[in-house]
């Protein structure tokens, strides 16, 4: 007898791939629907594969045919029109629809800590977050008015071995190894919750096919909240760099030079973010942080070192960092 059936739309991203693996391990009957264009994170052989570009509704409906699933999870819905399409397509086809929102949707900066699921949703700095809030509003209305069986999940900064948690990715590790200063926003002392995808996946899969999760929102984050300075030092140590130079730069100064980088700081990373995970742990008591940022940093550096072709420097961002260092370095 097979376990509950679940459709993952996406399935090859940092969070979604970990959740697919965890769902298979927990005995779910897993189907993945995506464009099939990446093998960066291999999908388990036990998974049923469907291929379509979900932005093409005709292609989406053609790929799923008359199938039904106990759970449908969309990892690649970012705007209200995409969520509205899902509501229309999957009404009557699933007992639980799971939307991946973002912890950056919470009030930014928060007026009180730790952040709980009752913290207001408001982010005036980042359009990405405002779009996620609008998606949540649409789903709440669909649940209230039409009994659409939705669950909202808000990840915070979630990573795997392929993701350096700084803007620019490998560029920052490359600077460390080259003896160049690295830019850290603010004074480096804000606390930042960072969560490994395999830990997130345990909490996430534990909420699937759960009647108690319908109509509810949950964030799923780690309990470790190091400062940005400590995160930088952990990566330097993992990269074998003994003498790391950090240059602190105000987030609004970064924003003035690069609006996208600035929005991701002012609307997210520059703000102290500490979360209370009581709600998810009440339903999924086995959820816990098992991977520290120290261990995560080692895994990330090892992944990049295993294949030098992965060590790609963003020349534009590297140049911007040089400009910021020149302006803000304490001499």
PDB file of C-alpha atoms in Angstrom:
ATOM      1  CA  UNK A   1       0.000   0.000   0.000  1.00  0.00           C
ATOM      2  CA  UNK A   2       1.504   3.303  -1.098  1.00  0.00           C
ATOM      3  CA  UNK A   3       1.553   6.380   1.071  1.00  0.00           C
ATOM      4  CA  UNK A   4      -0.272   9.650   0.411  1.00  0.00           C
ATOM      5  CA  UNK A   5       0.177  11.073  -3.074  1.00  0.00           C
ATOM      6  CA  UNK A   6       1.873  14.444  -3.487  1.00  0.00           C
ATOM      7  CA  UNK A   7       2.573  16.585  -6.545  1.00  0.00           C
ATOM      8  CA  UNK A   8       5.582  18.895  -6.311  1.00  0.00           C
ATOM      9  CA  UNK A   9       5.535  21.702  -8.865  1.00  0.00           C
ATOM     10  CA  UNK A  10       9.219  22.549  -9.144  1.00  0.00           C
ATOM     11  CA  UNK A  11      11.278  19.951  -7.337  1.00  0.00           C
ATOM     12  CA  UNK A  12      14.803  20.784  -8.440  1.00  0.00           C
ATOM     13  CA  UNK A  13      15.482  23.887  -6.323  1.00  0.00           C
ATOM     14  CA  UNK A  14      17.373  24.164  -3.059  1.00  0.00           C
ATOM     15  CA  UNK A  15      14.311  23.725  -0.850  1.00  0.00           C
ATOM     16  CA  UNK A  16      12.120  21.671  -3.151  1.00  0.00           C
ATOM     17  CA  UNK A  17      14.735  19.023  -3.981  1.00  0.00           C
ATOM     18  CA  UNK A  18      15.359  18.387  -0.290  1.00  0.00           C
ATOM     19  CA  UNK A  19      11.601  18.101   0.305  1.00  0.00           C
ATOM     20  CA  UNK A  20      11.193  15.656  -2.591  1.00  0.00           C
ATOM     21  CA  UNK A  21      13.921  13.426  -1.129  1.00  0.00           C
ATOM     22  CA  UNK A  22      12.414  13.597   2.371  1.00  0.00           C
ATOM     23  CA  UNK A  23       8.913  12.820   1.081  1.00  0.00           C
ATOM     24  CA  UNK A  24      10.196   9.761  -0.772  1.00  0.00           C
ATOM     25  CA  UNK A  25      12.033   8.587   2.363  1.00  0.00           C
ATOM     26  CA  UNK A  26       8.847   9.017   4.400  1.00  0.00           C
ATOM     27  CA  UNK A  27       6.874   6.833   1.996  1.00  0.00           C
ATOM     28  CA  UNK A  28       4.899   9.387   0.000  1.00  0.00           C
ATOM     29  CA  UNK A  29       3.902   8.578  -3.583  1.00  0.00           C
ATOM     30  CA  UNK A  30       5.734  11.519  -5.174  1.00  0.00           C
ATOM     31  CA  UNK A  31       5.183  13.153  -8.561  1.00  0.00           C
ATOM     32  CA  UNK A  32       7.344  16.055  -9.752  1.00  0.00           C
ATOM     33  CA  UNK A  33       6.245  18.455 -12.461  1.00  0.00           C
ATOM     34  CA  UNK A  34       8.788  20.863 -13.937  1.00  0.00           C
ATOM     35  CA  UNK A  35      10.480  21.802 -17.194  1.00  0.00           C
ATOM     36  CA  UNK A  36      13.086  19.067 -16.762  1.00  0.00           C
ATOM     37  CA  UNK A  37      15.905  21.443 -17.629  1.00  0.00           C
ATOM     38  CA  UNK A  38      18.290  20.901 -14.705  1.00  0.00           C
ATOM     39  CA  UNK A  39      19.990  17.914 -13.124  1.00  0.00           C
ATOM     40  CA  UNK A  40      21.935  19.966 -10.564  1.00  0.00           C
ATOM     41  CA  UNK A  41      20.002  18.191  -7.806  1.00  0.00           C
ATOM     42  CA  UNK A  42      19.063  14.687  -8.993  1.00  0.00           C
ATOM     43  CA  UNK A  43      15.488  13.546  -8.405  1.00  0.00           C
ATOM     44  CA  UNK A  44      15.097  10.065  -6.818  1.00  0.00           C
ATOM     45  CA  UNK A  45      14.249   7.242  -9.205  1.00  0.00           C
ATOM     46  CA  UNK A  46      11.075   6.439  -7.267  1.00  0.00           C
ATOM     47  CA  UNK A  47       9.524   9.738  -8.339  1.00  0.00           C
ATOM     48  CA  UNK A  48       7.015  10.002 -11.200  1.00  0.00           C
ATOM     49  CA  UNK A  49       8.114  12.727 -13.647  1.00  0.00           C
ATOM     50  CA  UNK A  50       5.808  15.090 -15.529  1.00  0.00           C
ATOM     51  CA  UNK A  51       7.209  17.769 -17.828  1.00  0.00           C
ATOM     52  CA  UNK A  52       5.626  21.131 -18.601  1.00  0.00           C
ATOM     53  CA  UNK A  53       6.258  24.858 -18.288  1.00  0.00           C
ATOM     54  CA  UNK A  54       3.776  25.737 -15.535  1.00  0.00           C
ATOM     55  CA  UNK A  55       3.600  29.329 -16.785  1.00  0.00           C
ATOM     56  CA  UNK A  56       1.688  27.879 -19.765  1.00  0.00           C
ATOM     57  CA  UNK A  57      -1.683  26.902 -18.296  1.00  0.00           C
ATOM     58  CA  UNK A  58      -2.613  24.775 -21.298  1.00  0.00           C
ATOM     59  CA  UNK A  59       0.647  22.837 -20.965  1.00  0.00           C
ATOM     60  CA  UNK A  60       0.099  22.464 -17.206  1.00  0.00           C
ATOM     61  CA  UNK A  61      -3.421  21.093 -17.626  1.00  0.00           C
ATOM     62  CA  UNK A  62      -2.249  18.802 -20.418  1.00  0.00           C
ATOM     63  CA  UNK A  63       0.533  17.382 -18.246  1.00  0.00           C
ATOM     64  CA  UNK A  64      -1.648  16.611 -15.233  1.00  0.00           C
ATOM     65  CA  UNK A  65      -4.626  15.336 -17.233  1.00  0.00           C
ATOM     66  CA  UNK A  66      -7.343  14.031 -14.913  1.00  0.00           C
ATOM     67  CA  UNK A  67      -4.962  13.089 -12.101  1.00  0.00           C
ATOM     68  CA  UNK A  68      -5.703  13.915  -8.462  1.00  0.00           C
ATOM     69  CA  UNK A  69      -3.326  14.107  -5.496  1.00  0.00           C
ATOM     70  CA  UNK A  70      -3.746  14.154  -1.736  1.00  0.00           C
ATOM     71  CA  UNK A  71      -1.347  17.113  -1.644  1.00  0.00           C
ATOM     72  CA  UNK A  72      -0.217  19.653  -4.256  1.00  0.00           C
ATOM     73  CA  UNK A  73       2.825  21.844  -3.481  1.00  0.00           C
ATOM     74  CA  UNK A  74       3.820  24.771  -5.706  1.00  0.00           C
ATOM     75  CA  UNK A  75       7.432  25.883  -5.198  1.00  0.00           C
ATOM     76  CA  UNK A  76       7.461  28.243  -8.194  1.00  0.00           C
ATOM     77  CA  UNK A  77       4.428  30.496  -7.591  1.00  0.00           C
ATOM     78  CA  UNK A  78       5.514  34.061  -6.847  1.00  0.00           C
ATOM     79  CA  UNK A  79       2.640  36.319  -7.963  1.00  0.00           C
ATOM     80  CA  UNK A  80      -1.125  36.400  -7.332  1.00  0.00           C
ATOM     81  CA  UNK A  81      -1.982  35.514 -10.943  1.00  0.00           C
ATOM     82  CA  UNK A  82       0.083  32.323 -10.627  1.00  0.00           C
ATOM     83  CA  UNK A  83      -1.657  31.393  -7.373  1.00  0.00           C
ATOM     84  CA  UNK A  84      -5.081  32.191  -8.836  1.00  0.00           C
ATOM     85  CA  UNK A  85      -4.287  29.799 -11.701  1.00  0.00           C
ATOM     86  CA  UNK A  86      -3.432  27.092  -9.157  1.00  0.00           C
ATOM     87  CA  UNK A  87      -6.669  27.670  -7.238  1.00  0.00           C
ATOM     88  CA  UNK A  88      -8.653  27.282 -10.449  1.00  0.00           C
ATOM     89  CA  UNK A  89      -6.716  24.249 -11.719  1.00  0.00           C
ATOM     90  CA  UNK A  90      -6.511  22.302  -8.456  1.00  0.00           C
ATOM     91  CA  UNK A  91      -9.888  23.004  -6.835  1.00  0.00           C
ATOM     92  CA  UNK A  92     -11.487  19.569  -6.443  1.00  0.00           C
ATOM     93  CA  UNK A  93      -8.215  17.802  -7.322  1.00  0.00           C
ATOM     94  CA  UNK A  94      -6.460  17.870  -3.936  1.00  0.00           C
ATOM     95  CA  UNK A  95      -7.155  17.768  -0.197  1.00  0.00           C
ATOM     96  CA  UNK A  96      -4.268  20.157   0.568  1.00  0.00           C
ATOM     97  CA  UNK A  97      -2.611  22.870  -1.520  1.00  0.00           C
ATOM     98  CA  UNK A  98       0.679  24.136  -0.093  1.00  0.00           C
ATOM     99  CA  UNK A  99       2.004  27.567  -1.034  1.00  0.00           C
ATOM    100  CA  UNK A 100       5.634  28.505  -0.436  1.00  0.00           C
ATOM    101  CA  UNK A 101       5.649  32.066   0.835  1.00  0.00           C
ATOM    102  CA  UNK A 102       8.600  33.751   2.576  1.00  0.00           C
ATOM    103  CA  UNK A 103       9.541  34.826   6.080  1.00  0.00           C
ATOM    104  CA  UNK A 104      10.533  38.133   4.472  1.00  0.00           C
ATOM    105  CA  UNK A 105       6.778  38.799   4.250  1.00  0.00           C
ATOM    106  CA  UNK A 106       6.767  39.487   7.997  1.00  0.00           C
ATOM    107  CA  UNK A 107       6.854  43.049   9.288  1.00  0.00           C
ATOM    108  CA  UNK A 108      10.243  44.460   8.264  1.00  0.00           C
ATOM    109  CA  UNK A 109      11.908  45.465  10.480  1.00  0.00           C
ATOM    110  CA  UNK A 110       9.996  43.588  13.177  1.00  0.00           C
ATOM    111  CA  UNK A 111       8.834  45.601  16.189  1.00  0.00           C
ATOM    112  CA  UNK A 112       9.267  42.602  18.488  1.00  0.00           C
ATOM    113  CA  UNK A 113      11.184  39.348  18.589  1.00  0.00           C
ATOM    114  CA  UNK A 114      11.019  36.453  18.272  1.00  0.00           C
ATOM    115  CA  UNK A 115       8.881  36.441  15.137  1.00  0.00           C
ATOM    116  CA  UNK A 116       5.786  34.244  15.386  1.00  0.00           C
ATOM    117  CA  UNK A 117       3.114  33.384  12.834  1.00  0.00           C
ATOM    118  CA  UNK A 118       0.975  36.194  14.309  1.00  0.00           C
ATOM    119  CA  UNK A 119       3.607  38.835  13.485  1.00  0.00           C
ATOM    120  CA  UNK A 120       1.991  41.191  10.913  1.00  0.00           C
ATOM    121  CA  UNK A 121       2.838  40.850   7.235  1.00  0.00           C
ATOM    122  CA  UNK A 122       4.351  44.078   5.915  1.00  0.00           C
ATOM    123  CA  UNK A 123       7.474  44.702   3.859  1.00  0.00           C
ATOM    124  CA  UNK A 124       7.766  48.167   2.289  1.00  0.00           C
ATOM    125  CA  UNK A 125      11.256  47.504   0.915  1.00  0.00           C
ATOM    126  CA  UNK A 126      11.127  44.415  -1.305  1.00  0.00           C
ATOM    127  CA  UNK A 127       8.661  43.752  -4.142  1.00  0.00           C
ATOM    128  CA  UNK A 128       9.313  39.999  -3.915  1.00  0.00           C
ATOM    129  CA  UNK A 129       7.942  40.013  -0.370  1.00  0.00           C
ATOM    130  CA  UNK A 130       4.954  42.191  -1.228  1.00  0.00           C
ATOM    131  CA  UNK A 131       4.037  39.779  -4.019  1.00  0.00           C
ATOM    132  CA  UNK A 132       4.194  36.864  -1.574  1.00  0.00           C
ATOM    133  CA  UNK A 133       1.896  38.773   0.834  1.00  0.00           C
ATOM    134  CA  UNK A 134      -0.589  39.350  -1.998  1.00  0.00           C
ATOM    135  CA  UNK A 135      -0.503  35.630  -2.786  1.00  0.00           C
ATOM    136  CA  UNK A 136      -1.227  34.815   0.844  1.00  0.00           C
ATOM    137  CA  UNK A 137      -4.147  37.272   0.887  1.00  0.00           C
ATOM    138  CA  UNK A 138      -5.640  35.560  -2.152  1.00  0.00           C
ATOM    139  CA  UNK A 139      -5.329  32.124  -0.556  1.00  0.00           C
ATOM    140  CA  UNK A 140      -6.815  33.229   2.754  1.00  0.00           C
ATOM    141  CA  UNK A 141      -9.836  34.574   0.887  1.00  0.00           C
ATOM    142  CA  UNK A 142     -10.135  31.342  -1.128  1.00  0.00           C
ATOM    143  CA  UNK A 143     -10.062  29.347   2.108  1.00  0.00           C
ATOM    144  CA  UNK A 144     -12.606  31.550   3.870  1.00  0.00           C
ATOM    145  CA  UNK A 145     -15.018  31.981   0.983  1.00  0.00           C
ATOM    146  CA  UNK A 146     -14.688  28.702  -0.937  1.00  0.00           C
ATOM    147  CA  UNK A 147     -13.083  26.287   1.550  1.00  0.00           C
ATOM    148  CA  UNK A 148      -9.995  25.933  -0.661  1.00  0.00           C
ATOM    149  CA  UNK A 149      -7.726  23.621   1.408  1.00  0.00           C
ATOM    150  CA  UNK A 150      -4.598  25.739   1.572  1.00  0.00           C
ATOM    151  CA  UNK A 151      -1.555  25.716   3.839  1.00  0.00           C
ATOM    152  CA  UNK A 152       1.029  28.534   3.792  1.00  0.00           C
ATOM    153  CA  UNK A 153       4.714  27.865   4.494  1.00  0.00           C
ATOM    154  CA  UNK A 154       7.197  30.682   5.149  1.00  0.00           C
ATOM    155  CA  UNK A 155      10.853  29.642   4.826  1.00  0.00           C
ATOM    156  CA  UNK A 156      13.547  32.002   5.999  1.00  0.00           C
ATOM    157  CA  UNK A 157      17.084  31.871   4.545  1.00  0.00           C
ATOM    158  CA  UNK A 158      17.369  28.220   3.519  1.00  0.00           C
ATOM    159  CA  UNK A 159      20.469  26.796   1.844  1.00  0.00           C
ATOM    160  CA  UNK A 160      22.164  23.618   0.703  1.00  0.00           C
ATOM    161  CA  UNK A 161      25.739  22.809  -0.315  1.00  0.00           C
ATOM    162  CA  UNK A 162      25.397  24.827  -3.551  1.00  0.00           C
ATOM    163  CA  UNK A 163      24.491  28.194  -2.004  1.00  0.00           C
ATOM    164  CA  UNK A 164      26.880  30.669  -0.394  1.00  0.00           C
ATOM    165  CA  UNK A 165      24.551  32.826   1.767  1.00  0.00           C
ATOM    166  CA  UNK A 166      26.052  36.148   0.634  1.00  0.00           C
ATOM    167  CA  UNK A 167      24.995  38.211  -2.379  1.00  0.00           C
ATOM    168  CA  UNK A 168      27.386  37.242  -5.144  1.00  0.00           C
ATOM    169  CA  UNK A 169      27.752  33.636  -3.995  1.00  0.00           C
ATOM    170  CA  UNK A 170      31.185  32.264  -4.852  1.00  0.00           C
ATOM    171  CA  UNK A 171      32.375  35.822  -5.526  1.00  0.00           C
ATOM    172  CA  UNK A 172      32.608  36.373  -1.771  1.00  0.00           C
ATOM    173  CA  UNK A 173      34.567  33.158  -1.138  1.00  0.00           C
ATOM    174  CA  UNK A 174      36.855  34.037  -4.037  1.00  0.00           C
ATOM    175  CA  UNK A 175      37.545  37.423  -2.464  1.00  0.00           C
ATOM    176  CA  UNK A 176      38.363  35.777   0.857  1.00  0.00           C
ATOM    177  CA  UNK A 177      40.889  33.435  -0.732  1.00  0.00           C
ATOM    178  CA  UNK A 178      42.396  36.268  -2.780  1.00  0.00           C
ATOM    179  CA  UNK A 179      42.999  38.273   0.402  1.00  0.00           C
ATOM    180  CA  UNK A 180      40.460  40.937  -0.586  1.00  0.00           C
ATOM    181  CA  UNK A 181      38.101  42.487   1.989  1.00  0.00           C
ATOM    182  CA  UNK A 182      34.492  41.292   2.032  1.00  0.00           C
ATOM    183  CA  UNK A 183      31.492  43.566   2.463  1.00  0.00           C
ATOM    184  CA  UNK A 184      29.118  42.922   5.381  1.00  0.00           C
ATOM    185  CA  UNK A 185      25.996  45.053   5.773  1.00  0.00           C
ATOM    186  CA  UNK A 186      25.514  47.335   8.773  1.00  0.00           C
ATOM    187  CA  UNK A 187      27.960  46.771  11.609  1.00  0.00           C
ATOM    188  CA  UNK A 188      27.829  42.995  11.221  1.00  0.00           C
ATOM    189  CA  UNK A 189      26.086  42.427  14.542  1.00  0.00           C
ATOM    190  CA  UNK A 190      22.498  41.781  13.395  1.00  0.00           C
ATOM    191  CA  UNK A 191      21.301  38.229  14.026  1.00  0.00           C
ATOM    192  CA  UNK A 192      20.358  36.151  11.023  1.00  0.00           C
ATOM    193  CA  UNK A 193      18.516  32.823  11.104  1.00  0.00           C
ATOM    194  CA  UNK A 194      19.893  30.428   8.511  1.00  0.00           C
ATOM    195  CA  UNK A 195      18.488  26.944   7.914  1.00  0.00           C
ATOM    196  CA  UNK A 196      19.796  23.919   6.021  1.00  0.00           C
ATOM    197  CA  UNK A 197      17.341  22.546   3.457  1.00  0.00           C
ATOM    198  CA  UNK A 198      17.500  18.999   4.835  1.00  0.00           C
ATOM    199  CA  UNK A 199      16.365  20.275   8.242  1.00  0.00           C
ATOM    200  CA  UNK A 200      13.631  22.382   6.655  1.00  0.00           C
ATOM    201  CA  UNK A 201      12.420  19.329   4.726  1.00  0.00           C
ATOM    202  CA  UNK A 202      11.696  17.365   7.912  1.00  0.00           C
ATOM    203  CA  UNK A 203       9.387  20.100   9.211  1.00  0.00           C
ATOM    204  CA  UNK A 204       7.828  20.625   5.806  1.00  0.00           C
ATOM    205  CA  UNK A 205       7.021  17.013   4.953  1.00  0.00           C
ATOM    206  CA  UNK A 206       5.627  16.560   8.450  1.00  0.00           C
ATOM    207  CA  UNK A 207       2.890  19.086   7.563  1.00  0.00           C
ATOM    208  CA  UNK A 208       1.816  17.296   4.376  1.00  0.00           C
ATOM    209  CA  UNK A 209      -1.477  15.405   4.360  1.00  0.00           C
ATOM    210  CA  UNK A 210      -2.328  16.905   7.755  1.00  0.00           C
ATOM    211  CA  UNK A 211      -5.883  18.110   8.316  1.00  0.00           C
ATOM    212  CA  UNK A 212      -4.607  20.229  11.225  1.00  0.00           C
ATOM    213  CA  UNK A 213      -2.511  22.294   8.780  1.00  0.00           C
ATOM    214  CA  UNK A 214      -5.410  23.364   6.550  1.00  0.00           C
ATOM    215  CA  UNK A 215      -6.112  27.095   6.689  1.00  0.00           C
ATOM    216  CA  UNK A 216      -2.902  27.674   8.662  1.00  0.00           C
ATOM    217  CA  UNK A 217       0.429  29.393   8.077  1.00  0.00           C
ATOM    218  CA  UNK A 218       3.750  28.111   9.436  1.00  0.00           C
ATOM    219  CA  UNK A 219       7.308  29.297   9.257  1.00  0.00           C
ATOM    220  CA  UNK A 220       9.995  26.614   9.306  1.00  0.00           C
ATOM    221  CA  UNK A 221      13.421  27.867  10.329  1.00  0.00           C
ATOM    222  CA  UNK A 222      16.452  26.841  12.286  1.00  0.00           C
ATOM    223  CA  UNK A 223      17.083  27.967  15.848  1.00  0.00           C
ATOM    224  CA  UNK A 224      20.637  29.170  15.159  1.00  0.00           C
ATOM    225  CA  UNK A 225      20.879  32.917  14.516  1.00  0.00           C
ATOM    226  CA  UNK A 226      24.543  33.922  14.135  1.00  0.00           C
ATOM    227  CA  UNK A 227      25.657  37.471  13.410  1.00  0.00           C
ATOM    228  CA  UNK A 228      26.652  38.292   9.837  1.00  0.00           C
ATOM    229  CA  UNK A 229      30.224  38.789  11.018  1.00  0.00           C
ATOM    230  CA  UNK A 230      30.242  35.273  12.469  1.00  0.00           C
ATOM    231  CA  UNK A 231      28.781  33.831   9.254  1.00  0.00           C
ATOM    232  CA  UNK A 232      31.604  35.478   7.318  1.00  0.00           C
ATOM    233  CA  UNK A 233      34.222  34.102   9.723  1.00  0.00           C
ATOM    234  CA  UNK A 234      32.739  30.582   9.534  1.00  0.00           C
ATOM    235  CA  UNK A 235      33.067  30.633   5.744  1.00  0.00           C
ATOM    236  CA  UNK A 236      36.579  32.041   5.913  1.00  0.00           C
ATOM    237  CA  UNK A 237      37.603  29.229   8.264  1.00  0.00           C
ATOM    238  CA  UNK A 238      35.990  26.607   6.011  1.00  0.00           C
ATOM    239  CA  UNK A 239      37.831  28.117   3.033  1.00  0.00           C
ATOM    240  CA  UNK A 240      41.163  27.988   4.842  1.00  0.00           C
ATOM    241  CA  UNK A 241      41.447  31.776   5.191  1.00  0.00           C
ATOM    242  CA  UNK A 242      43.110  32.876   8.424  1.00  0.00           C
ATOM    243  CA  UNK A 243      43.178  36.656   8.015  1.00  0.00           C
ATOM    244  CA  UNK A 244      39.708  37.801   6.982  1.00  0.00           C
ATOM    245  CA  UNK A 245      39.136  41.526   6.547  1.00  0.00           C
ATOM    246  CA  UNK A 246      35.513  42.659   6.844  1.00  0.00           C
ATOM    247  CA  UNK A 247      34.391  46.098   5.707  1.00  0.00           C
ATOM    248  CA  UNK A 248      31.071  47.186   7.198  1.00  0.00           C
ATOM    249  CA  UNK A 249      28.845  49.157   4.843  1.00  0.00           C
ATOM    250  CA  UNK A 250      25.418  50.676   5.615  1.00  0.00           C
ATOM    251  CA  UNK A 251      22.656  48.861   3.764  1.00  0.00           C
ATOM    252  CA  UNK A 252      21.288  52.087   2.308  1.00  0.00           C
ATOM    253  CA  UNK A 253      24.730  52.840   0.856  1.00  0.00           C
ATOM    254  CA  UNK A 254      24.669  49.446  -0.871  1.00  0.00           C
ATOM    255  CA  UNK A 255      21.125  50.165  -2.038  1.00  0.00           C
ATOM    256  CA  UNK A 256      22.249  53.454  -3.587  1.00  0.00           C
ATOM    257  CA  UNK A 257      24.820  51.571  -5.664  1.00  0.00           C
ATOM    258  CA  UNK A 258      22.768  48.464  -6.535  1.00  0.00           C
ATOM    259  CA  UNK A 259      19.001  48.501  -6.047  1.00  0.00           C
ATOM    260  CA  UNK A 260      18.525  44.722  -6.259  1.00  0.00           C
ATOM    261  CA  UNK A 261      21.254  43.962  -3.727  1.00  0.00           C
ATOM    262  CA  UNK A 262      19.979  46.790  -1.534  1.00  0.00           C
ATOM    263  CA  UNK A 263      16.374  45.570  -1.602  1.00  0.00           C
ATOM    264  CA  UNK A 264      17.454  42.086  -0.502  1.00  0.00           C
ATOM    265  CA  UNK A 265      19.223  43.697   2.478  1.00  0.00           C
ATOM    266  CA  UNK A 266      16.747  46.392   3.525  1.00  0.00           C
ATOM    267  CA  UNK A 267      13.798  44.074   2.906  1.00  0.00           C
ATOM    268  CA  UNK A 268      15.366  41.012   4.478  1.00  0.00           C
ATOM    269  CA  UNK A 269      18.958  40.224   5.441  1.00  0.00           C
ATOM    270  CA  UNK A 270      19.953  43.453   7.203  1.00  0.00           C
ATOM    271  CA  UNK A 271      17.252  43.029   9.844  1.00  0.00           C
ATOM    272  CA  UNK A 272      17.689  40.883  12.930  1.00  0.00           C
ATOM    273  CA  UNK A 273      15.462  37.836  12.392  1.00  0.00           C
ATOM    274  CA  UNK A 274      14.876  35.326  15.155  1.00  0.00           C
ATOM    275  CA  UNK A 275      11.916  32.947  14.991  1.00  0.00           C
ATOM    276  CA  UNK A 276       9.741  31.000  17.412  1.00  0.00           C
ATOM    277  CA  UNK A 277       9.128  27.557  15.848  1.00  0.00           C
ATOM    278  CA  UNK A 278       6.650  26.347  18.469  1.00  0.00           C
ATOM    279  CA  UNK A 279       3.785  26.115  15.971  1.00  0.00           C
ATOM    280  CA  UNK A 280       5.458  23.760  13.508  1.00  0.00           C
ATOM    281  CA  UNK A 281       7.101  21.747  16.299  1.00  0.00           C
ATOM    282  CA  UNK A 282       3.685  21.174  17.895  1.00  0.00           C
ATOM    283  CA  UNK A 283       2.566  19.270  14.783  1.00  0.00           C
ATOM    284  CA  UNK A 284       6.004  17.950  13.811  1.00  0.00           C
ATOM    285  CA  UNK A 285       7.910  17.277  17.059  1.00  0.00           C
ATOM    286  CA  UNK A 286      10.767  15.595  15.162  1.00  0.00           C
ATOM    287  CA  UNK A 287      11.634  18.886  13.440  1.00  0.00           C
ATOM    288  CA  UNK A 288      14.908  20.318  14.769  1.00  0.00           C
ATOM    289  CA  UNK A 289      18.056  21.997  13.523  1.00  0.00           C
ATOM    290  CA  UNK A 290      20.717  19.335  13.032  1.00  0.00           C
ATOM    291  CA  UNK A 291      23.118  21.202  10.721  1.00  0.00           C
ATOM    292  CA  UNK A 292      24.994  24.187  12.144  1.00  0.00           C
ATOM    293  CA  UNK A 293      26.254  27.016   9.972  1.00  0.00           C
ATOM    294  CA  UNK A 294      29.789  25.788  10.735  1.00  0.00           C
ATOM    295  CA  UNK A 295      29.043  22.373   9.252  1.00  0.00           C
ATOM    296  CA  UNK A 296      27.039  23.943   6.418  1.00  0.00           C
ATOM    297  CA  UNK A 297      29.955  26.212   5.501  1.00  0.00           C
ATOM    298  CA  UNK A 298      32.290  23.217   5.276  1.00  0.00           C
ATOM    299  CA  UNK A 299      29.870  21.408   2.959  1.00  0.00           C
ATOM    300  CA  UNK A 300      29.492  24.466   0.728  1.00  0.00           C
ATOM    301  CA  UNK A 301      33.228  25.048   0.370  1.00  0.00           C
ATOM    302  CA  UNK A 302      33.761  21.326  -0.341  1.00  0.00           C
ATOM    303  CA  UNK A 303      31.096  21.436  -3.075  1.00  0.00           C
ATOM    304  CA  UNK A 304      32.737  24.379  -4.833  1.00  0.00           C
ATOM    305  CA  UNK A 305      36.214  22.904  -4.445  1.00  0.00           C
ATOM    306  CA  UNK A 306      35.094  19.573  -5.923  1.00  0.00           C
ATOM    307  CA  UNK A 307      34.586  21.204  -9.333  1.00  0.00           C
ATOM    308  CA  UNK A 308      36.492  24.404 -10.172  1.00  0.00           C
ATOM    309  CA  UNK A 309      33.980  25.187 -12.945  1.00  0.00           C
ATOM    310  CA  UNK A 310      31.537  26.079 -10.172  1.00  0.00           C
ATOM    311  CA  UNK A 311      33.843  28.857  -8.955  1.00  0.00           C
ATOM    312  CA  UNK A 312      32.382  31.657 -11.071  1.00  0.00           C
ATOM    313  CA  UNK A 313      33.053  35.259 -10.051  1.00  0.00           C
ATOM    314  CA  UNK A 314      30.394  37.880 -10.742  1.00  0.00           C
ATOM    315  CA  UNK A 315      32.724  40.532 -12.164  1.00  0.00           C
ATOM    316  CA  UNK A 316      30.153  43.332 -11.918  1.00  0.00           C
ATOM    317  CA  UNK A 317      29.392  42.637  -8.269  1.00  0.00           C
ATOM    318  CA  UNK A 318      33.062  42.122  -7.496  1.00  0.00           C
ATOM    319  CA  UNK A 319      33.713  45.600  -8.886  1.00  0.00           C
ATOM    320  CA  UNK A 320      30.894  47.083  -6.810  1.00  0.00           C
ATOM    321  CA  UNK A 321      32.383  45.477  -3.713  1.00  0.00           C
ATOM    322  CA  UNK A 322      35.751  47.056  -4.546  1.00  0.00           C
ATOM    323  CA  UNK A 323      34.031  50.458  -4.770  1.00  0.00           C
ATOM    324  CA  UNK A 324      32.307  49.983  -1.424  1.00  0.00           C
ATOM    325  CA  UNK A 325      35.531  48.843   0.233  1.00  0.00           C
ATOM    326  CA  UNK A 326      37.363  51.897  -1.095  1.00  0.00           C
ATOM    327  CA  UNK A 327      34.646  54.207   0.260  1.00  0.00           C
ATOM    328  CA  UNK A 328      33.933  52.575   3.640  1.00  0.00           C
ATOM    329  CA  UNK A 329      37.147  50.898   4.723  1.00  0.00           C
ATOM    330  CA  UNK A 330      38.400  52.220   8.065  1.00  0.00           C
ATOM    331  CA  UNK A 331      42.010  53.247   7.528  1.00  0.00           C
TER     332      UNK A 331
END
